[in-house]
Amino acid sequence: MSKFFKDLVSVAFSKAGVILFGLGKAVILSRWLGPEQTGIITALNVFPMLFMSIGSLGVRQSTTYLVGQKQYDETAIKTALVHIWVISTLFSMLSCFLLMKNMSSAGHNTWLVLLAMAPIPFNLFNTYNSGIFLGQNNIRTFNRINWLPSFVILLLTGLLVVFLNMGITGGMMAAIGGPLVMSAILLFKNRFIKSFSFTIEWKVVKSLLSLGIVYAVSLLVINLNYRIDIFLMDRLSTAHELGIYSRGAQLMEYLWEIPMLLSTLVFSGSATAANGRAYSEKVAPLLRISILVVGVLSLILFMYSEQIITLLFGEAFQRSAKVQQILLPGVLLLTVFKVLNMDLAGKGKPWIAIKAMIPALVLNIVLNLLWIPTHGAAGSALASTISYSVAAIIFLFLYAQAVDMEVKQIITYKKEDYRLLTRLFTKKLNKLPT
């Protein structure tokens, strides 16, 4: 069995775990808390999630690249990561607190603000660690960093929200447990505890940050495009309407886990590939298969949106079905970006994503400002799907130019595409170059 297939199966199980555990948590919060309190939790999580993009400084991606290219000793990289982690945690926590207190509708409740911020240092630590495993092409260990926190969060959500009836506070506290447990494991498993030192690896820190800052800006713009609708709904609409929107959008995020299944392998392989053009030619059929799979699932979700939403979240969230239907076309098209961007990021070219996402972000903001006051959740969903579509189309042409391939060559289906899934189950699959 090829290493690629083993890694693919490993990532698939990991993504399945993330989806099932995350969905289980969403079901519990929806049915026990209802749309309004669910909307409050969604609003509280906006800034911490954005600061995961800012505070991470693109270090996971730059770590993957430097480890994959073997530019520095791994011990030196770990020591540099510790120093970056301490500074980025302090900056993120302070900045996030000030922004939430002044800009979030729930900012008046200091206790909830602190609970929302609490996972940041642990999530940053786990993110930095995952870059090392990706750089080593150690996909299985990387996967555990993804699914184990989700599993712990699900268990704690059931305990605190259902059995102890702690409401919003219980839901927020549960979100801390998963990253905390994973950080404790990695501290010893990856021998990070030995990397805490007062000796600063200035050269490595500079290399990590100089490349990482570009990744961070790229990730920030990307995540702003994903989250700006929630922030604007928090300011322009009600917590109930935000709760309706969040549950319609949540299933779309899980749908994105399918192209992200391949993206993890694409990024890790691209960072270590000796022949970048040859690697991109192998990424193209993976993209086409992703679009096919996501397209079929999108059609199913569109046809049975109301039944699925009601079954999972209850009658109170019935209007979320319309949100889901409106978002589906944009989510399908953005699959192009999700897969291809990882190839360019692995090649050390994250800035190309910025060129596609900035105009899409501006469009998203303008349309949300126009449509949220009059159309609520449905208006925000339409703004997002238009923005996603524009971003995907622009990025497709930029990617083709960057890897010296024609757009037609990237998106045109071939007979080999339909044989690829079969070949994955044989030893005949050519291993992606590393």
GROMACS .gro file of C-alpha atoms in nm:
model
  434
    1MET     CA    1   0.000   0.000   0.000
    2SER     CA    2   0.143   0.338  -0.098
    3LYS     CA    3   0.234   0.593   0.164
    4PHE     CA    4   0.002   0.841  -0.002
    5PHE     CA    5  -0.294   0.610   0.039
    6LYS     CA    6  -0.205   0.536   0.402
    7ASP     CA    7  -0.183   0.907   0.470
    8LEU     CA    8  -0.510   0.966   0.284
    9VAL     CA    9  -0.692   0.705   0.494
   10SER     CA   10  -0.540   0.850   0.811
   11VAL     CA   11  -0.648   1.204   0.720
   12ALA     CA   12  -0.994   1.077   0.619
   13PHE     CA   13  -1.051   0.919   0.960
   14SER     CA   14  -0.921   1.233   1.128
   15LYS     CA   15  -1.154   1.458   0.927
   16ALA     CA   16  -1.445   1.222   0.993
   17GLY     CA   17  -1.372   1.249   1.364
   18VAL     CA   18  -1.353   1.628   1.350
   19ILE     CA   19  -1.687   1.641   1.165
   20LEU     CA   20  -1.870   1.395   1.390
   21PHE     CA   21  -1.740   1.538   1.716
   22GLY     CA   22  -1.796   1.896   1.602
   23LEU     CA   23  -2.144   1.815   1.479
   24GLY     CA   24  -2.224   1.641   1.807
   25LYS     CA   25  -2.119   1.952   1.996
   26ALA     CA   26  -2.330   2.173   1.766
   27VAL     CA   27  -2.636   1.949   1.816
   28ILE     CA   28  -2.602   1.966   2.194
   29LEU     CA   29  -2.559   2.344   2.202
   30SER     CA   30  -2.846   2.400   1.957
   31ARG     CA   31  -3.098   2.178   2.131
   32TRP     CA   32  -3.009   2.276   2.488
   33LEU     CA   33  -2.943   2.648   2.437
   34GLY     CA   34  -3.157   2.752   2.137
   35PRO     CA   35  -3.089   3.008   1.862
   36GLU     CA   36  -3.030   3.317   2.081
   37GLN     CA   37  -2.774   3.166   2.320
   38THR     CA   38  -2.610   2.982   2.029
   39GLY     CA   39  -2.578   3.318   1.856
   40ILE     CA   40  -2.411   3.467   2.165
   41ILE     CA   41  -2.151   3.189   2.168
   42THR     CA   42  -2.091   3.238   1.795
   43ALA     CA   43  -2.038   3.612   1.848
   44LEU     CA   44  -1.798   3.550   2.137
   45ASN     CA   45  -1.584   3.317   1.926
   46VAL     CA   46  -1.535   3.556   1.633
   47PHE     CA   47  -1.235   3.750   1.767
   48PRO     CA   48  -1.054   3.450   1.926
   49MET     CA   49  -1.078   3.266   1.593
   50LEU     CA   50  -0.946   3.566   1.403
   51PHE     CA   51  -0.659   3.603   1.647
   52MET     CA   52  -0.566   3.243   1.584
   53SER     CA   53  -0.480   3.366   1.234
   54ILE     CA   54  -0.298   3.676   1.359
   55GLY     CA   55  -0.130   3.519   1.662
   56SER     CA   56  -0.020   3.211   1.473
   57LEU     CA   57   0.192   3.446   1.258
   58GLY     CA   58   0.188   3.183   0.984
   59VAL     CA   59   0.437   2.989   1.195
   60ARG     CA   60   0.285   2.647   1.127
   61GLN     CA   61   0.325   2.698   0.754
   62SER     CA   62   0.675   2.845   0.777
   63THR     CA   63   0.777   2.567   1.018
   64THR     CA   64   0.650   2.305   0.774
   65TYR     CA   65   0.850   2.468   0.495
   66LEU     CA   66   1.175   2.502   0.695
   67VAL     CA   67   1.155   2.152   0.844
   68GLY     CA   68   1.066   2.005   0.505
   69GLN     CA   69   1.360   2.180   0.340
   70LYS     CA   70   1.588   2.089   0.636
   71GLN     CA   71   1.724   2.442   0.656
   72TYR     CA   72   1.777   2.431   1.035
   73ASP     CA   73   1.826   2.176   1.309
   74GLU     CA   74   1.491   2.064   1.451
   75THR     CA   75   1.598   2.140   1.809
   76ALA     CA   76   1.679   2.499   1.714
   77ILE     CA   77   1.340   2.532   1.543
   78LYS     CA   78   1.158   2.406   1.854
   79THR     CA   79   1.343   2.653   2.077
   80ALA     CA   80   1.257   2.937   1.841
   81LEU     CA   81   0.893   2.828   1.838
   82VAL     CA   82   0.875   2.847   2.218
   83HIS     CA   83   0.992   3.209   2.218
   84ILE     CA   84   0.753   3.305   1.939
   85TRP     CA   85   0.469   3.128   2.121
   86VAL     CA   86   0.520   3.324   2.444
   87ILE     CA   87   0.520   3.663   2.268
   88SER     CA   88   0.234   3.581   2.030
   89THR     CA   89   0.019   3.452   2.319
   90LEU     CA   90   0.063   3.769   2.523
   91PHE     CA   91  -0.008   3.990   2.220
   92SER     CA   92  -0.314   3.789   2.113
   93MET     CA   93  -0.469   3.770   2.458
   94LEU     CA   94  -0.432   4.142   2.529
   95SER     CA   95  -0.549   4.255   2.184
   96CYS     CA   96  -0.839   4.012   2.180
   97PHE     CA   97  -0.958   4.122   2.525
   98LEU     CA   98  -0.960   4.491   2.429
   99LEU     CA   99  -1.141   4.429   2.101
  100MET     CA  100  -1.403   4.201   2.254
  101LYS     CA  101  -1.475   4.441   2.538
  102ASN     CA  102  -1.529   4.728   2.296
  103MET     CA  103  -1.666   4.570   1.977
  104SER     CA  104  -1.856   4.252   2.068
  105SER     CA  105  -2.223   4.264   2.167
  106ALA     CA  106  -2.138   4.027   2.453
  107GLY     CA  107  -1.831   4.228   2.557
  108HIS     CA  108  -2.000   4.361   2.871
  109ASN     CA  109  -1.975   4.016   3.031
  110THR     CA  110  -1.608   3.997   3.131
  111TRP     CA  111  -1.637   3.636   3.250
  112LEU     CA  112  -1.760   3.514   2.911
  113VAL     CA  113  -1.493   3.721   2.735
  114LEU     CA  114  -1.222   3.555   2.944
  115LEU     CA  115  -1.366   3.209   2.876
  116ALA     CA  116  -1.371   3.280   2.501
  117MET     CA  117  -1.005   3.388   2.511
  118ALA     CA  118  -0.880   3.103   2.730
  119PRO     CA  119  -0.819   2.846   2.449
  120ILE     CA  120  -0.592   3.085   2.255
  121PRO     CA  121  -0.254   2.993   2.414
  122PHE     CA  122  -0.322   2.619   2.388
  123ASN     CA  123  -0.449   2.642   2.030
  124LEU     CA  124  -0.139   2.841   1.931
  125PHE     CA  125   0.089   2.585   2.095
  126ASN     CA  126  -0.083   2.299   1.913
  127THR     CA  127  -0.072   2.487   1.583
  128TYR     CA  128   0.303   2.547   1.611
  129ASN     CA  129   0.361   2.180   1.692
  130SER     CA  130   0.159   2.062   1.394
  131GLY     CA  131   0.397   2.246   1.159
  132ILE     CA  132   0.682   2.021   1.271
  133PHE     CA  133   0.484   1.704   1.201
  134LEU     CA  134   0.376   1.831   0.859
  135GLY     CA  135   0.734   1.921   0.774
  136GLN     CA  136   0.836   1.565   0.866
  137ASN     CA  137   0.546   1.433   0.654
  138ASN     CA  138   0.426   1.267   0.976
  139ILE     CA  139   0.060   1.286   0.881
  140ARG     CA  140  -0.074   1.044   1.143
  141THR     CA  141   0.056   1.243   1.438
  142PHE     CA  142  -0.064   1.563   1.274
  143ASN     CA  143  -0.412   1.412   1.251
  144ARG     CA  144  -0.429   1.342   1.623
  145ILE     CA  145  -0.374   1.711   1.691
  146ASN     CA  146  -0.690   1.774   1.491
  147TRP     CA  147  -0.939   1.516   1.614
  148LEU     CA  148  -0.847   1.460   1.979
  149PRO     CA  149  -0.933   1.815   2.097
  150SER     CA  150  -1.271   1.791   1.920
  151PHE     CA  151  -1.343   1.464   2.098
  152VAL     CA  152  -1.257   1.606   2.440
  153ILE     CA  153  -1.468   1.918   2.371
  154LEU     CA  154  -1.767   1.699   2.279
  155LEU     CA  155  -1.739   1.502   2.604
  156LEU     CA  156  -1.707   1.816   2.813
  157THR     CA  157  -1.997   1.983   2.631
  158GLY     CA  158  -2.220   1.688   2.715
  159LEU     CA  159  -2.106   1.694   3.077
  160LEU     CA  160  -2.124   2.069   3.140
  161VAL     CA  161  -2.422   2.167   2.923
  162VAL     CA  162  -2.647   1.858   2.944
  163PHE     CA  163  -2.576   1.698   3.281
  164LEU     CA  164  -2.465   2.001   3.485
  165ASN     CA  165  -2.694   2.246   3.299
  166MET     CA  166  -2.431   2.523   3.294
  167GLY     CA  167  -2.567   2.690   2.980
  168ILE     CA  168  -2.342   2.930   2.787
  169THR     CA  169  -2.075   2.913   3.056
  170GLY     CA  170  -2.058   2.534   3.022
  171GLY     CA  171  -2.032   2.555   2.644
  172MET     CA  172  -1.748   2.806   2.664
  173MET     CA  173  -1.562   2.609   2.934
  174ALA     CA  174  -1.584   2.290   2.726
  175ALA     CA  175  -1.401   2.463   2.440
  176ILE     CA  176  -1.098   2.510   2.666
  177GLY     CA  177  -1.059   2.142   2.762
  178GLY     CA  178  -0.973   1.999   2.420
  179PRO     CA  179  -0.679   2.230   2.335
  180LEU     CA  180  -0.554   2.210   2.695
  181VAL     CA  181  -0.538   1.829   2.692
  182MET     CA  182  -0.364   1.825   2.351
  183SER     CA  183  -0.106   2.080   2.466
  184ALA     CA  184  -0.024   1.872   2.772
  185ILE     CA  185   0.030   1.563   2.554
  186LEU     CA  186   0.248   1.745   2.300
  187LEU     CA  187   0.456   1.910   2.568
  188PHE     CA  188   0.605   1.569   2.646
  189LYS     CA  189   0.539   1.361   2.333
  190ASN     CA  190   0.719   1.605   2.106
  191ARG     CA  191   0.977   1.680   2.377
  192PHE     CA  192   0.885   2.046   2.361
  193ILE     CA  193   0.939   2.075   2.734
  194LYS     CA  194   1.314   2.051   2.669
  195SER     CA  195   1.296   2.346   2.429
  196PHE     CA  196   1.209   2.605   2.694
  197SER     CA  197   1.528   2.807   2.710
  198PHE     CA  198   1.647   3.163   2.770
  199THR     CA  199   1.883   3.126   2.474
  200ILE     CA  200   1.712   3.285   2.176
  201GLU     CA  201   1.772   3.137   1.832
  202TRP     CA  202   1.759   3.475   1.657
  203LYS     CA  203   1.842   3.346   1.309
  204VAL     CA  204   1.573   3.078   1.321
  205VAL     CA  205   1.317   3.317   1.472
  206LYS     CA  206   1.385   3.564   1.192
  207SER     CA  207   1.345   3.295   0.925
  208LEU     CA  208   1.022   3.164   1.076
  209LEU     CA  209   0.869   3.509   1.108
  210SER     CA  210   0.989   3.657   0.779
  211LEU     CA  211   0.813   3.382   0.585
  212GLY     CA  212   0.544   3.330   0.847
  213ILE     CA  213   0.424   3.692   0.843
  214VAL     CA  214   0.325   3.654   0.478
  215TYR     CA  215   0.138   3.334   0.564
  216ALA     CA  216  -0.027   3.513   0.858
  217VAL     CA  217  -0.149   3.804   0.645
  218SER     CA  218  -0.281   3.556   0.391
  219LEU     CA  219  -0.460   3.352   0.659
  220LEU     CA  220  -0.600   3.666   0.819
  221VAL     CA  221  -0.752   3.790   0.493
  222ILE     CA  222  -0.889   3.441   0.419
  223ASN     CA  223  -1.043   3.403   0.765
  224LEU     CA  224  -1.182   3.757   0.759
  225ASN     CA  225  -1.370   3.660   0.446
  226TYR     CA  226  -1.509   3.356   0.632
  227ARG     CA  227  -1.593   3.544   0.956
  228ILE     CA  228  -1.675   3.902   0.860
  229ASP     CA  229  -2.038   3.805   0.805
  230ILE     CA  230  -2.067   3.686   1.167
  231PHE     CA  231  -1.906   4.005   1.300
  232LEU     CA  232  -2.136   4.226   1.092
  233MET     CA  233  -2.444   4.026   1.191
  234ASP     CA  234  -2.342   4.066   1.554
  235ARG     CA  235  -2.338   4.444   1.500
  236LEU     CA  236  -2.634   4.484   1.264
  237SER     CA  237  -2.876   4.208   1.364
  238THR     CA  238  -2.990   4.007   1.668
  239ALA     CA  239  -2.838   3.714   1.857
  240HIS     CA  240  -3.134   3.500   1.745
  241GLU     CA  241  -3.071   3.581   1.376
  242LEU     CA  242  -2.699   3.512   1.423
  243GLY     CA  243  -2.782   3.175   1.578
  244ILE     CA  244  -2.996   3.088   1.273
  245TYR     CA  245  -2.713   3.188   1.039
  246SER     CA  246  -2.442   3.003   1.232
  247ARG     CA  247  -2.618   2.667   1.214
  248GLY     CA  248  -2.685   2.700   0.842
  249ALA     CA  249  -2.321   2.787   0.785
  250GLN     CA  250  -2.186   2.519   1.017
  251LEU     CA  251  -2.271   2.227   0.791
  252MET     CA  252  -2.099   2.413   0.508
  253GLU     CA  253  -1.780   2.426   0.712
  254TYR     CA  254  -1.796   2.049   0.756
  255LEU     CA  255  -1.845   2.011   0.381
  256TRP     CA  256  -1.514   2.194   0.339
  257GLU     CA  257  -1.344   1.918   0.537
  258ILE     CA  258  -1.356   1.706   0.221
  259PRO     CA  259  -1.120   1.922   0.012
  260MET     CA  260  -0.921   1.991   0.328
  261LEU     CA  261  -0.868   1.614   0.353
  262LEU     CA  262  -0.656   1.636   0.040
  263SER     CA  263  -0.521   1.982   0.120
  264THR     CA  264  -0.330   1.855   0.422
  265LEU     CA  265  -0.145   1.606   0.205
  266VAL     CA  266  -0.099   1.861  -0.072
  267PHE     CA  267   0.059   2.116   0.162
  268SER     CA  268   0.290   1.865   0.329
  269GLY     CA  269   0.394   1.710  -0.003
  270SER     CA  270   0.435   2.043  -0.179
  271ALA     CA  271   0.666   2.171   0.094
  272THR     CA  272   0.901   1.876   0.038
  273ALA     CA  273   0.857   1.825  -0.338
  274ALA     CA  274   1.171   1.830  -0.550
  275ASN     CA  275   0.980   1.906  -0.873
  276GLY     CA  276   0.715   2.173  -0.809
  277ARG     CA  277   0.559   2.166  -1.158
  278ALA     CA  278   0.527   1.787  -1.162
  279TYR     CA  279   0.365   1.801  -0.819
  280SER     CA  280   0.110   2.061  -0.933
  281GLU     CA  281   0.016   1.838  -1.227
  282LYS     CA  282  -0.074   1.566  -0.975
  283VAL     CA  283  -0.269   1.811  -0.760
  284ALA     CA  284  -0.505   1.904  -1.047
  285PRO     CA  285  -0.683   1.564  -1.065
  286LEU     CA  286  -0.721   1.569  -0.686
  287LEU     CA  287  -0.896   1.903  -0.722
  288ARG     CA  288  -1.131   1.771  -0.987
  289ILE     CA  289  -1.224   1.471  -0.772
  290SER     CA  290  -1.284   1.702  -0.475
  291ILE     CA  291  -1.520   1.919  -0.680
  292LEU     CA  292  -1.708   1.610  -0.797
  293VAL     CA  293  -1.751   1.472  -0.444
  294VAL     CA  294  -1.842   1.808  -0.289
  295GLY     CA  295  -2.082   1.873  -0.578
  296VAL     CA  296  -2.273   1.549  -0.520
  297LEU     CA  297  -2.293   1.611  -0.144
  298SER     CA  298  -2.398   1.973  -0.204
  299LEU     CA  299  -2.685   1.856  -0.422
  300ILE     CA  300  -2.801   1.615  -0.150
  301LEU     CA  301  -2.778   1.886   0.115
  302PHE     CA  302  -2.971   2.129  -0.106
  303MET     CA  303  -3.254   1.883  -0.167
  304TYR     CA  304  -3.289   1.776   0.197
  305SER     CA  305  -3.175   2.091   0.379
  306GLU     CA  306  -3.489   2.139   0.586
  307GLN     CA  307  -3.507   1.777   0.697
  308ILE     CA  308  -3.136   1.764   0.788
  309ILE     CA  309  -3.139   2.093   0.979
  310THR     CA  310  -3.455   2.004   1.172
  311LEU     CA  311  -3.329   1.655   1.254
  312LEU     CA  312  -2.997   1.782   1.388
  313PHE     CA  313  -3.077   2.113   1.552
  314GLY     CA  314  -3.453   2.113   1.609
  315GLU     CA  315  -3.754   2.307   1.479
  316ALA     CA  316  -3.622   2.634   1.624
  317PHE     CA  317  -3.349   2.634   1.355
  318GLN     CA  318  -3.576   2.556   1.059
  319ARG     CA  319  -3.485   2.886   0.886
  320SER     CA  320  -3.119   2.776   0.885
  321ALA     CA  321  -3.208   2.548   0.592
  322LYS     CA  322  -3.250   2.850   0.363
  323VAL     CA  323  -2.913   2.985   0.476
  324GLN     CA  324  -2.755   2.651   0.393
  325GLN     CA  325  -2.911   2.639   0.045
  326ILE     CA  326  -2.791   2.990  -0.040
  327LEU     CA  327  -2.436   2.917   0.077
  328LEU     CA  328  -2.396   2.590  -0.115
  329PRO     CA  329  -2.295   2.730  -0.459
  330GLY     CA  330  -2.021   2.948  -0.307
  331VAL     CA  331  -1.895   2.665  -0.090
  332LEU     CA  332  -1.873   2.437  -0.394
  333LEU     CA  333  -1.677   2.691  -0.599
  334LEU     CA  334  -1.443   2.775  -0.312
  335THR     CA  335  -1.332   2.410  -0.314
  336VAL     CA  336  -1.101   2.527  -0.596
  337PHE     CA  337  -0.931   2.767  -0.357
  338LYS     CA  338  -0.920   2.521  -0.066
  339VAL     CA  339  -0.719   2.263  -0.259
  340LEU     CA  340  -0.500   2.474  -0.487
  341ASN     CA  341  -0.403   2.727  -0.221
  342MET     CA  342  -0.233   2.454  -0.020
  343ASP     CA  343  -0.009   2.377  -0.316
  344LEU     CA  344   0.108   2.738  -0.342
  345ALA     CA  345   0.140   2.770   0.035
  346GLY     CA  346   0.359   2.460   0.041
  347LYS     CA  347   0.574   2.618  -0.231
  348GLY     CA  348   0.624   2.922  -0.008
  349LYS     CA  349   0.391   3.150  -0.210
  350PRO     CA  350   0.106   3.240   0.028
  351TRP     CA  351   0.079   3.598  -0.100
  352ILE     CA  352  -0.104   3.484  -0.413
  353ALA     CA  353  -0.409   3.400  -0.201
  354ILE     CA  354  -0.417   3.762  -0.079
  355LYS     CA  355  -0.461   3.889  -0.436
  356ALA     CA  356  -0.777   3.683  -0.473
  357MET     CA  357  -0.918   3.729  -0.124
  358ILE     CA  358  -0.889   4.107  -0.078
  359PRO     CA  359  -1.134   4.203  -0.357
  360ALA     CA  360  -1.364   3.921  -0.244
  361LEU     CA  361  -1.345   4.046   0.117
  362VAL     CA  362  -1.431   4.405   0.015
  363LEU     CA  363  -1.726   4.274  -0.186
  364ASN     CA  364  -1.837   4.061   0.110
  365ILE     CA  365  -1.834   4.360   0.347
  366VAL     CA  366  -2.026   4.588   0.109
  367LEU     CA  367  -2.294   4.329   0.033
  368ASN     CA  368  -2.335   4.236   0.400
  369LEU     CA  369  -2.380   4.601   0.495
  370LEU     CA  370  -2.647   4.634   0.227
  371TRP     CA  371  -2.837   4.312   0.287
  372ILE     CA  372  -2.816   4.224   0.660
  373PRO     CA  373  -3.046   4.509   0.777
  374THR     CA  374  -3.320   4.410   0.533
  375HIS     CA  375  -3.273   4.035   0.477
  376GLY     CA  376  -3.096   3.917   0.793
  377ALA     CA  377  -2.933   3.572   0.781
  378ALA     CA  378  -3.041   3.505   0.421
  379GLY     CA  379  -2.888   3.833   0.302
  380SER     CA  380  -2.559   3.758   0.474
  381ALA     CA  381  -2.554   3.409   0.321
  382LEU     CA  382  -2.603   3.550  -0.030
  383ALA     CA  383  -2.324   3.805   0.027
  384SER     CA  384  -2.090   3.526   0.136
  385THR     CA  385  -2.168   3.294  -0.152
  386ILE     CA  386  -2.105   3.573  -0.407
  387SER     CA  387  -1.777   3.660  -0.232
  388TYR     CA  388  -1.662   3.296  -0.224
  389SER     CA  389  -1.741   3.254  -0.593
  390VAL     CA  390  -1.544   3.563  -0.692
  391ALA     CA  391  -1.247   3.455  -0.479
  392ALA     CA  392  -1.244   3.106  -0.635
  393ILE     CA  393  -1.253   3.233  -0.994
  394ILE     CA  394  -0.980   3.493  -0.941
  395PHE     CA  395  -0.757   3.246  -0.758
  396LEU     CA  396  -0.795   2.980  -1.028
  397PHE     CA  397  -0.642   3.212  -1.288
  398LEU     CA  398  -0.368   3.330  -1.050
  399TYR     CA  399  -0.278   2.970  -0.964
  400ALA     CA  400  -0.261   2.870  -1.330
  401GLN     CA  401  -0.020   3.154  -1.393
  402ALA     CA  402   0.192   3.071  -1.088
  403VAL     CA  403   0.243   2.702  -1.178
  404ASP     CA  404   0.262   2.764  -1.554
  405MET     CA  405  -0.046   2.560  -1.641
  406GLU     CA  406  -0.355   2.648  -1.844
  407VAL     CA  407  -0.686   2.686  -1.661
  408LYS     CA  408  -0.840   2.435  -1.900
  409GLN     CA  409  -0.569   2.185  -1.810
  410ILE     CA  410  -0.654   2.223  -1.440
  411ILE     CA  411  -1.033   2.194  -1.453
  412THR     CA  412  -1.101   1.965  -1.751
  413TYR     CA  413  -1.195   1.613  -1.644
  414LYS     CA  414  -0.999   1.321  -1.788
  415LYS     CA  415  -1.052   0.947  -1.793
  416GLU     CA  416  -0.763   0.911  -1.552
  417ASP     CA  417  -0.958   1.108  -1.290
  418TYR     CA  418  -1.223   0.840  -1.266
  419ARG     CA  419  -0.957   0.572  -1.235
  420LEU     CA  420  -0.770   0.755  -0.962
  421LEU     CA  421  -0.991   0.639  -0.676
  422THR     CA  422  -0.946   0.279  -0.788
  423ARG     CA  423  -0.573   0.323  -0.824
  424LEU     CA  424  -0.556   0.459  -0.469
  425PHE     CA  425  -0.636   0.110  -0.348
  426THR     CA  426  -0.346  -0.049  -0.532
  427LYS     CA  427   0.028  -0.028  -0.509
  428LYS     CA  428   0.034   0.106  -0.862
  429LEU     CA  429  -0.035   0.462  -0.746
  430ASN     CA  430   0.273   0.670  -0.806
  431LYS     CA  431   0.377   0.826  -0.481
  432LEU     CA  432   0.362   1.204  -0.494
  433PRO     CA  433   0.720   1.331  -0.519
  434THR     CA  434   0.879   1.424  -0.189
   0.00000   0.00000   0.00000
